[in-house]
PDB file of C-alpha atoms and ligand atoms in Angstrom:
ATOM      1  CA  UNK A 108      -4.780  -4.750  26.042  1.00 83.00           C
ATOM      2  CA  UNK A 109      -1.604  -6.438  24.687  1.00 88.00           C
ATOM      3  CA  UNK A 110       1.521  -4.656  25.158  1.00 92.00           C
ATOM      4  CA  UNK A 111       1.587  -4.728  21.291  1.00 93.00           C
ATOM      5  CA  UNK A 112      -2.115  -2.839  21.502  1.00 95.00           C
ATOM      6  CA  UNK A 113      -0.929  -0.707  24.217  1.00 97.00           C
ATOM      7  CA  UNK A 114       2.185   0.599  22.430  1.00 97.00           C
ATOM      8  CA  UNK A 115       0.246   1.363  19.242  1.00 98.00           C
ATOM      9  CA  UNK A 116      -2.816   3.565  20.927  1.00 98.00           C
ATOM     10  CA  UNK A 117       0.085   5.300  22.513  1.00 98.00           C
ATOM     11  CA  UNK A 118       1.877   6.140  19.205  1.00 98.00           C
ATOM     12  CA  UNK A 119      -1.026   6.848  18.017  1.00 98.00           C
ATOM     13  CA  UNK A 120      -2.150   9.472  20.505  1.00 98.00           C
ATOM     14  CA  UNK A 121       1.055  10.902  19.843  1.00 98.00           C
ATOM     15  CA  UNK A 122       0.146  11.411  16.568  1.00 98.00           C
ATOM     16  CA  UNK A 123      -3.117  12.997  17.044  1.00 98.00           C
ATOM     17  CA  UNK A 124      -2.162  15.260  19.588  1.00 98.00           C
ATOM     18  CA  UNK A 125       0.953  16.497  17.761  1.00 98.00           C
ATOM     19  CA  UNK A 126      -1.154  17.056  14.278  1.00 98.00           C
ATOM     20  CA  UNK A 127      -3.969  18.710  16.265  1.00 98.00           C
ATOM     21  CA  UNK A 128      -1.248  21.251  17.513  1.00 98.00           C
ATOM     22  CA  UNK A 129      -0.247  21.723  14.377  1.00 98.00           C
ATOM     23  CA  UNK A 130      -3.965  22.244  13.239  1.00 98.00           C
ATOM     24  CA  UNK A 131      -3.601  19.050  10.883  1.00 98.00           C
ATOM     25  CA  UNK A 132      -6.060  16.515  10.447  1.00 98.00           C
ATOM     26  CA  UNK A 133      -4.439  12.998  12.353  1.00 98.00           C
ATOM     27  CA  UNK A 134      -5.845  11.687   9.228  1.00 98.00           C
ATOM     28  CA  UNK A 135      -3.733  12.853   7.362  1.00 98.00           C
ATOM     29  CA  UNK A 136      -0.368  11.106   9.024  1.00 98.00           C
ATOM     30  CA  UNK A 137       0.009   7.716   7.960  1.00 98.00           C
ATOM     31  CA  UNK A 138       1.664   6.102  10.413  1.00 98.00           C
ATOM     32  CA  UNK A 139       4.608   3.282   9.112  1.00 99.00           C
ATOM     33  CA  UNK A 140       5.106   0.619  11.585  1.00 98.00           C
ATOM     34  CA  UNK A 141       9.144  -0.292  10.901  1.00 98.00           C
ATOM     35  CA  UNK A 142       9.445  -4.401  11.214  1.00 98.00           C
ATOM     36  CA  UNK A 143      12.511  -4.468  10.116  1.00 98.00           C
ATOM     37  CA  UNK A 144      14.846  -6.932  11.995  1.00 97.00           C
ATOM     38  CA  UNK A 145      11.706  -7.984  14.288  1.00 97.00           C
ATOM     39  CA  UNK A 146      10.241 -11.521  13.417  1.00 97.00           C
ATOM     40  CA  UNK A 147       6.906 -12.437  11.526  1.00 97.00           C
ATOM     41  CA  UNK A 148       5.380 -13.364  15.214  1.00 97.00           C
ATOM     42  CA  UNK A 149       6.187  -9.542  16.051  1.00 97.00           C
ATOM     43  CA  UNK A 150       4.515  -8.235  13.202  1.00 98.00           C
ATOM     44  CA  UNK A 151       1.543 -10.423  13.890  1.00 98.00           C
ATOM     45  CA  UNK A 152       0.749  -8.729  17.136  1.00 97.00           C
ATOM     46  CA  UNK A 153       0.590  -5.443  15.391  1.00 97.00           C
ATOM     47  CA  UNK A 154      -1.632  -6.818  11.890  1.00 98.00           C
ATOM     48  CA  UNK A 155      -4.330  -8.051  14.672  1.00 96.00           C
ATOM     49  CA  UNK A 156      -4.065  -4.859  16.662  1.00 96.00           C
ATOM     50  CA  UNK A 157      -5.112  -3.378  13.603  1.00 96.00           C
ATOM     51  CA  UNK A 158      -2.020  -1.616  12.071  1.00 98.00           C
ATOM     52  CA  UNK A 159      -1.651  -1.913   8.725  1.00 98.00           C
ATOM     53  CA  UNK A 160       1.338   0.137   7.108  1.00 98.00           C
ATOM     54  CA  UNK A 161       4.775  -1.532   7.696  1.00 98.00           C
ATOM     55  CA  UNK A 162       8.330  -0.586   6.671  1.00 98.00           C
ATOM     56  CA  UNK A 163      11.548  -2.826   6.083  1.00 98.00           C
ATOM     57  CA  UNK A 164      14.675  -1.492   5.272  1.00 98.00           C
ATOM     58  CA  UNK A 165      16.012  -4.333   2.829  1.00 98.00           C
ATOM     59  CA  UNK A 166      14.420  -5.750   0.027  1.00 98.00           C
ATOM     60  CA  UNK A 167      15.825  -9.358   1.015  1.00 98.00           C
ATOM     61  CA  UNK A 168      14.696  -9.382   4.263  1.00 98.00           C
ATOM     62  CA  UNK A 169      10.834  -7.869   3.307  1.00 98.00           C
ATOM     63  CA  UNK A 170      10.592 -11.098   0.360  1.00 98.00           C
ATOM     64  CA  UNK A 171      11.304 -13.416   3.013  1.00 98.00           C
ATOM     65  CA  UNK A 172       8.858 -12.506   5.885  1.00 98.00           C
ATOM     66  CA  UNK A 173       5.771 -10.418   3.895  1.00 98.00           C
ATOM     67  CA  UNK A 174       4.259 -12.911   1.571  1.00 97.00           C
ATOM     68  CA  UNK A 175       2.640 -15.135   3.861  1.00 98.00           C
ATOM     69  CA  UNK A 176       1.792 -11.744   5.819  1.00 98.00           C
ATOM     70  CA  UNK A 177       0.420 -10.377   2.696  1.00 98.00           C
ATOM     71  CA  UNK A 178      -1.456 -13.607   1.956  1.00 98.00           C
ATOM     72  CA  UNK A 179      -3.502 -13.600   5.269  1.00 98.00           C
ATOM     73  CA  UNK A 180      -3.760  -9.460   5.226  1.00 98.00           C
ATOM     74  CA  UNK A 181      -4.035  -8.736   1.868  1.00 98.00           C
ATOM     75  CA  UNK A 182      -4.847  -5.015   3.033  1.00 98.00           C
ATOM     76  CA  UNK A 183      -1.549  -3.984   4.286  1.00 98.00           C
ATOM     77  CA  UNK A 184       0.715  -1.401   2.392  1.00 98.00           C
ATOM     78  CA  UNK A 185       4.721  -2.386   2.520  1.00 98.00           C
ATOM     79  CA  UNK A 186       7.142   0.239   3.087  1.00 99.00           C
ATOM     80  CA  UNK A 187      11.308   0.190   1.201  1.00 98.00           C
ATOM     81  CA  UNK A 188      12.425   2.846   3.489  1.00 98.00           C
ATOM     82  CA  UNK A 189      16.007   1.560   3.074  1.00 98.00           C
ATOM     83  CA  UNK A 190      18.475   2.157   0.397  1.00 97.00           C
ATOM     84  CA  UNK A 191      17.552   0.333  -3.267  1.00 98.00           C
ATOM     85  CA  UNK A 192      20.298  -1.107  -5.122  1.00 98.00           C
ATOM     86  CA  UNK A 193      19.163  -0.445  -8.918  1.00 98.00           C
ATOM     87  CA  UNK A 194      19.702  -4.435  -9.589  1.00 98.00           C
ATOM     88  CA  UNK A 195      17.011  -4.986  -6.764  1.00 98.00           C
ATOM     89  CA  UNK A 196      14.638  -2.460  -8.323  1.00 98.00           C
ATOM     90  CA  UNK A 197      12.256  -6.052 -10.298  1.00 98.00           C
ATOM     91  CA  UNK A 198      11.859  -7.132  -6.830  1.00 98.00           C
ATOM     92  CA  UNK A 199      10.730  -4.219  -4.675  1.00 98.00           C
ATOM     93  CA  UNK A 200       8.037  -3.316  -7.515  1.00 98.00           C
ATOM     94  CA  UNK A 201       6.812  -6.842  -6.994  1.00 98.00           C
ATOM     95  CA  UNK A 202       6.900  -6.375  -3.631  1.00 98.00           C
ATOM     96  CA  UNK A 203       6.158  -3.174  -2.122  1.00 98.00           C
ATOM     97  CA  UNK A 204       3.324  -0.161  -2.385  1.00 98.00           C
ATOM     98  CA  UNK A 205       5.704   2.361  -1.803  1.00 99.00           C
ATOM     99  CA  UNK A 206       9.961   3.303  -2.164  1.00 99.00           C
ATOM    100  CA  UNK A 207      10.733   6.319  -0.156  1.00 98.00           C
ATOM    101  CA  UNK A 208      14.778   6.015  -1.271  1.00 98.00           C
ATOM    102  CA  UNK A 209      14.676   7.119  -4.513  1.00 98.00           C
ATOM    103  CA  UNK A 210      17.357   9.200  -5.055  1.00 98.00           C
ATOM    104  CA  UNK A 211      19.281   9.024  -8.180  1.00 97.00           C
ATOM    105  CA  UNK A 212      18.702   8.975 -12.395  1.00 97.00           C
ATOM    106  CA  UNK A 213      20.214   4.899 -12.558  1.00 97.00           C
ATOM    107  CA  UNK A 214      17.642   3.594  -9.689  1.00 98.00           C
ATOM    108  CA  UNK A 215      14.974   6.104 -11.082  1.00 98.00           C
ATOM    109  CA  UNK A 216      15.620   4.366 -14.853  1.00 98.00           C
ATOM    110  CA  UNK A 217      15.793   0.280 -13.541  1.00 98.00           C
ATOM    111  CA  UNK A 218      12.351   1.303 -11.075  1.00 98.00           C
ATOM    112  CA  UNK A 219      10.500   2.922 -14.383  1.00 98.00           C
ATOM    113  CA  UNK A 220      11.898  -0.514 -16.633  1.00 98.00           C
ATOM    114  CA  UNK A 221      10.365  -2.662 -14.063  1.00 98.00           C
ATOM    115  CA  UNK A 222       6.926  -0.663 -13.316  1.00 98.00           C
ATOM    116  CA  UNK A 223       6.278  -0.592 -17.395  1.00 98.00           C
ATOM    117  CA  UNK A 224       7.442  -4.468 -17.609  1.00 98.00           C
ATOM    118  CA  UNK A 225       4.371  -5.427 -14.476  1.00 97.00           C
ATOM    119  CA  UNK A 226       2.281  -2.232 -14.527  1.00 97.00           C
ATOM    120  CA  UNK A 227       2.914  -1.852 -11.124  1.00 98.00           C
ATOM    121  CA  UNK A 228       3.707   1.913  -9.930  1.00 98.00           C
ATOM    122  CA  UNK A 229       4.240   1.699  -6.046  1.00 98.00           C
ATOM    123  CA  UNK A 230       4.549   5.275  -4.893  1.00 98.00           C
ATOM    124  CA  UNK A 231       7.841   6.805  -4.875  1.00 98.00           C
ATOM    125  CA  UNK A 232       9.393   9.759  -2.199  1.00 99.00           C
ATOM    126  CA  UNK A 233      12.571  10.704  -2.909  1.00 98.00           C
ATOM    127  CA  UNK A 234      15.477  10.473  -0.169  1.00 98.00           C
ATOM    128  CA  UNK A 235      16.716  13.693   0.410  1.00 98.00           C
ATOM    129  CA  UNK A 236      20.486  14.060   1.441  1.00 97.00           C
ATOM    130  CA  UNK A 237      20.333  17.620   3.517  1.00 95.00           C
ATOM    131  CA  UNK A 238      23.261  17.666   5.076  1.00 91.00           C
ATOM    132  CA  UNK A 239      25.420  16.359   1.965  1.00 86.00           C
ATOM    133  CA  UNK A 240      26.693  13.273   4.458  1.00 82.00           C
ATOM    134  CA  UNK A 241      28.680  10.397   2.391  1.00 82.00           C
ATOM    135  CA  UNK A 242      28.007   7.116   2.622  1.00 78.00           C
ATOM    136  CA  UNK A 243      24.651   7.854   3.044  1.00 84.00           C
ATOM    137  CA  UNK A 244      21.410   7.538   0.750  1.00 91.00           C
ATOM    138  CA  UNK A 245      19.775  10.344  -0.813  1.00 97.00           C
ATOM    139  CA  UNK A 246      20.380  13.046  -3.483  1.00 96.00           C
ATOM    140  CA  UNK A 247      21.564  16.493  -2.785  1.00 95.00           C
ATOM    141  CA  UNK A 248      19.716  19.477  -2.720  1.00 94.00           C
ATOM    142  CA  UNK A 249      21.642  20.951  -5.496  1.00 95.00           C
ATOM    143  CA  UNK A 250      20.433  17.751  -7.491  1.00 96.00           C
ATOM    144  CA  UNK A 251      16.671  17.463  -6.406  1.00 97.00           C
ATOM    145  CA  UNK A 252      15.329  19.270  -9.255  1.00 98.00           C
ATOM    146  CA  UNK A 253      16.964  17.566 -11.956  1.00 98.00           C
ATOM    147  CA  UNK A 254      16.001  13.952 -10.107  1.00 98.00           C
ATOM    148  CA  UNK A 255      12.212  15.045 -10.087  1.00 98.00           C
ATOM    149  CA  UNK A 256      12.604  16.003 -13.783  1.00 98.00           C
ATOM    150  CA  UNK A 257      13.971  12.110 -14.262  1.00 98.00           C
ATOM    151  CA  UNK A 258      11.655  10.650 -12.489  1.00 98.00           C
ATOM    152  CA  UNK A 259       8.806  12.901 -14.113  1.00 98.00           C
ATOM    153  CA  UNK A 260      10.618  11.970 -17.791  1.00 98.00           C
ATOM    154  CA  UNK A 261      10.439   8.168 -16.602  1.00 98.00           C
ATOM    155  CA  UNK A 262       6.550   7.657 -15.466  1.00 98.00           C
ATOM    156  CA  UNK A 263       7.764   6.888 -11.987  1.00 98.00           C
ATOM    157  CA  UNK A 264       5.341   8.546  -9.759  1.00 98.00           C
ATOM    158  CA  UNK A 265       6.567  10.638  -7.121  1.00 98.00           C
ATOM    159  CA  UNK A 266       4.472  11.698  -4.544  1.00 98.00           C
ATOM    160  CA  UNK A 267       7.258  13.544  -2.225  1.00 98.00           C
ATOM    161  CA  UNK A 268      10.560  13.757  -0.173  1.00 98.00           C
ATOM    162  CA  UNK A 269      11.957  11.616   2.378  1.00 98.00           C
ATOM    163  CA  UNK A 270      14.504  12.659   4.653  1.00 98.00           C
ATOM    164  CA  UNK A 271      16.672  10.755   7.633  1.00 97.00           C
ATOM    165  CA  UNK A 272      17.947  13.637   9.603  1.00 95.00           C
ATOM    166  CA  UNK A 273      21.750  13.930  10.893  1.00 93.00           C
ATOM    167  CA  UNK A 274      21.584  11.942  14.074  1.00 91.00           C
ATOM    168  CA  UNK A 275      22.593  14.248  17.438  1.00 91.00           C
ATOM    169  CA  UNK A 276      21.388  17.299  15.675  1.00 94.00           C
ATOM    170  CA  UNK A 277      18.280  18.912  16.674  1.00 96.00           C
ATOM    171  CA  UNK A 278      15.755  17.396  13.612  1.00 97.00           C
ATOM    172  CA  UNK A 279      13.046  20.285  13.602  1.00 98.00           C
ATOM    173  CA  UNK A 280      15.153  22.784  11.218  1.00 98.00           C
ATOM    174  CA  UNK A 281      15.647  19.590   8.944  1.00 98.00           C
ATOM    175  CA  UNK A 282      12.307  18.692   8.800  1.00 98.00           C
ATOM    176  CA  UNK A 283      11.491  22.681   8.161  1.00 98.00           C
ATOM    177  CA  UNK A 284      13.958  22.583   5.164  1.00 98.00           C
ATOM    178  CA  UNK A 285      12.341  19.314   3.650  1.00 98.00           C
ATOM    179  CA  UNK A 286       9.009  21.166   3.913  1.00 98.00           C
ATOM    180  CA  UNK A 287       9.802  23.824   1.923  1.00 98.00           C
ATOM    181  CA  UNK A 288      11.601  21.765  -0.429  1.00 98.00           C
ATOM    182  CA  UNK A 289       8.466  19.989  -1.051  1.00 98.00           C
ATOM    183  CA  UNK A 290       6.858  23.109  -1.007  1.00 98.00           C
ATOM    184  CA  UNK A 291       8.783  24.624  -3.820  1.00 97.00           C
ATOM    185  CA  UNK A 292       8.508  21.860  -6.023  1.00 98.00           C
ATOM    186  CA  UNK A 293       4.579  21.411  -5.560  1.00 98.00           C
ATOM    187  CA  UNK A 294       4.784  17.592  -3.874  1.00 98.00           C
ATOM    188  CA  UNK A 295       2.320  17.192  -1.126  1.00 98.00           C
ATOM    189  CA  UNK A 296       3.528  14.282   0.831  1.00 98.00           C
ATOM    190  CA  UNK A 297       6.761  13.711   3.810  1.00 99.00           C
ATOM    191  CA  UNK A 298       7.626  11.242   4.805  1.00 99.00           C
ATOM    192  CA  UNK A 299      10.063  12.415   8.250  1.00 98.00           C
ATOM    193  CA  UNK A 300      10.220  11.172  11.784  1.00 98.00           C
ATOM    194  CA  UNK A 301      10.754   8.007  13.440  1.00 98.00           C
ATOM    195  CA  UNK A 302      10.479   7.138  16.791  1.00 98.00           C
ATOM    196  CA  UNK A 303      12.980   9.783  18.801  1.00 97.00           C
ATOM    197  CA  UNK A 304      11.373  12.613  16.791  1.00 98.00           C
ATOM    198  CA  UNK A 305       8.228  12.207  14.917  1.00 98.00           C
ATOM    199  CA  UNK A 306       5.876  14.408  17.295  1.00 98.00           C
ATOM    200  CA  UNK A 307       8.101  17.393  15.810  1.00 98.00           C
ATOM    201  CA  UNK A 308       8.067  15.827  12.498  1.00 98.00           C
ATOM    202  CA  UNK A 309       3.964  15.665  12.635  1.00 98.00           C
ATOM    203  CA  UNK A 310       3.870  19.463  13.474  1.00 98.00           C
ATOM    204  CA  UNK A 311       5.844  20.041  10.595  1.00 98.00           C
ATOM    205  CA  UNK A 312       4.041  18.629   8.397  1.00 98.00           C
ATOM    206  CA  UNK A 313       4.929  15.014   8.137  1.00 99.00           C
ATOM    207  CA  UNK A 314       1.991  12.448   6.058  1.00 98.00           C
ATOM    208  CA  UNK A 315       4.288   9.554   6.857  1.00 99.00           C
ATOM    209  CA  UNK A 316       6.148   8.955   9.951  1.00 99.00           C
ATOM    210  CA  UNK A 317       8.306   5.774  10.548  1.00 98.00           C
ATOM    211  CA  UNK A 318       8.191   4.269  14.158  1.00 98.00           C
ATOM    212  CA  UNK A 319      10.434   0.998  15.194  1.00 98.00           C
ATOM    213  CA  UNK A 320      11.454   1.229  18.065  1.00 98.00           C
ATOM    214  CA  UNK A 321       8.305   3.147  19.685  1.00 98.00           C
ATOM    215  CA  UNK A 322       6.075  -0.111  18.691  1.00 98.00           C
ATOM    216  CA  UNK A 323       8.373  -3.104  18.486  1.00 96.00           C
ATOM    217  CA  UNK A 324      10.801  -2.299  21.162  1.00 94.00           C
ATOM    218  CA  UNK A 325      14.642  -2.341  20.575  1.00 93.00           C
ATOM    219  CA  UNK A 326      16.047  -4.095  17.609  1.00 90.00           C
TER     220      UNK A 326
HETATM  221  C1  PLP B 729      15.067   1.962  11.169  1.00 84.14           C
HETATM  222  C2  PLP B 729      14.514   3.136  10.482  1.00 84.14           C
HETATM  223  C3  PLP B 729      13.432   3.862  11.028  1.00 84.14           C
HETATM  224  C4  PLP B 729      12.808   3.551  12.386  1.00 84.14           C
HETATM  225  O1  PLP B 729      13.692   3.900  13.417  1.00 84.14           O
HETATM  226  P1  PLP B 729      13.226   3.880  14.951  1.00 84.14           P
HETATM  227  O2  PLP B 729      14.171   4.818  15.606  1.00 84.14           O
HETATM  228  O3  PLP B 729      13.380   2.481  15.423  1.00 84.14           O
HETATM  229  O4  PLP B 729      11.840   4.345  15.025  1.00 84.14           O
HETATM  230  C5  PLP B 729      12.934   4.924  10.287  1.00 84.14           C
HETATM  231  N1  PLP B 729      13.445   5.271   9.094  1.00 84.14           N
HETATM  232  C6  PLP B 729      14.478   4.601   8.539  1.00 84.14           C
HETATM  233  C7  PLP B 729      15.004   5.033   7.219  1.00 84.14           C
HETATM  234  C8  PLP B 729      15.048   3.524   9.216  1.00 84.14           C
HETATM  235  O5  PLP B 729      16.072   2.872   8.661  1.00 84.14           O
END
């Protein structure tokens, strides 16, 4: 096995083990492979290992390295998991499946523009700020409802909540909240957890996880 191989079946038993615990179905956990800042060479390893699901955090860096990926694995599903400037909102349409940072009525408006201009909907999660940190992405609690409603009014699909919780805080209660957030407002998908946390995330009831360092090593 490569060490690329190796790293993935080991994620991936992570995965299963944790759901099982849970009493999920490991089907149900897609896991997100996140390239970002690791080269197309990298991200080769993993596409022949068979993973499939990858997540960059900026919309410049995905346009320059995914194309030719895309072109000789047309099967794989691109990730935004990084903050989305609303003038950037044509380009990650064109170029991912799914935008788990939506978080506020201008993005939400310049996304739905450019899905009815292509006819492209990627699916969209939107960022949840728990812990009400600046300088951070996400919407507030307090304004969840009324950026579901938005998003609802505008045709962009959302399919649940993202969160990123506060780092050197325990991340199980945050993952609990986002839950039953979701929950409340009847969306069935998370996606929670990355590579210091996302056993706890899977027991909780994450369907998308997103793992860097775990499968690519340190940035
Ligand atoms: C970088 C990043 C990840 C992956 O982090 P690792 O700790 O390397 O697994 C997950 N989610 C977001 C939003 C990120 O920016």
């Amino acid at each position: 096995m490569s060490e690329a191989e190796q790293r993935l079946a080991e994620v991936r038993d992570a995965v299963t083990r944790a759901a099982v615990t849970a009493g999920r179905q490991p089907a149900a956990v897609n896991l997100i492979a996140v390239s970002k800042m690791h080269p197309a060479e990298a991200i080769r390893l993993l596409l022949t290992a068979g993973q499939r699901d990858f997540g960059e955090n900026r919309v410049q860096e995905a346009s320059a390295k995914w194309p030719e990926l895309r072109a000789d694995y047309p099967d794989i599903r691109l990730h935004l998991i990084g903050q989305l400037q609303s003038n950037k909102a044509a380009e990650a349409v064109a170029l991912f499946d799914a935008i788990h940072s939506v978080d506020r009525p201008s993005l939400i408006a310049a996304l739905a523009k450019a899905m009815n201009e292509t006819g492209k909907r990627p699916d969209c999660f939107v960022q949840a700020n728990l812990e009400g940190a600046e300088g951070k992405g996400g919407c507030a609690p307090e304004d969840l409802a009324a950026t579901l409603a938005a998003a609802r009014d505008a045709g962009v699909p959302v399919i649940g909540l993202m969160c990123v919780p506060p780092e050197g805080l325990e991340p199980a209660p945050w993952f609990a909240l986002l839950a039953k957030l979701a929950d409340d407002h009847g969306l069935a998908h998370l996606s929670m957890g990355m590579s210091g946390d996302y056993e706890s995330a899977v027991r909780i009831g994450a369907t998308h996880v997103r793992v860097g360092t775990a499968l690519f090593g340190a940035r």
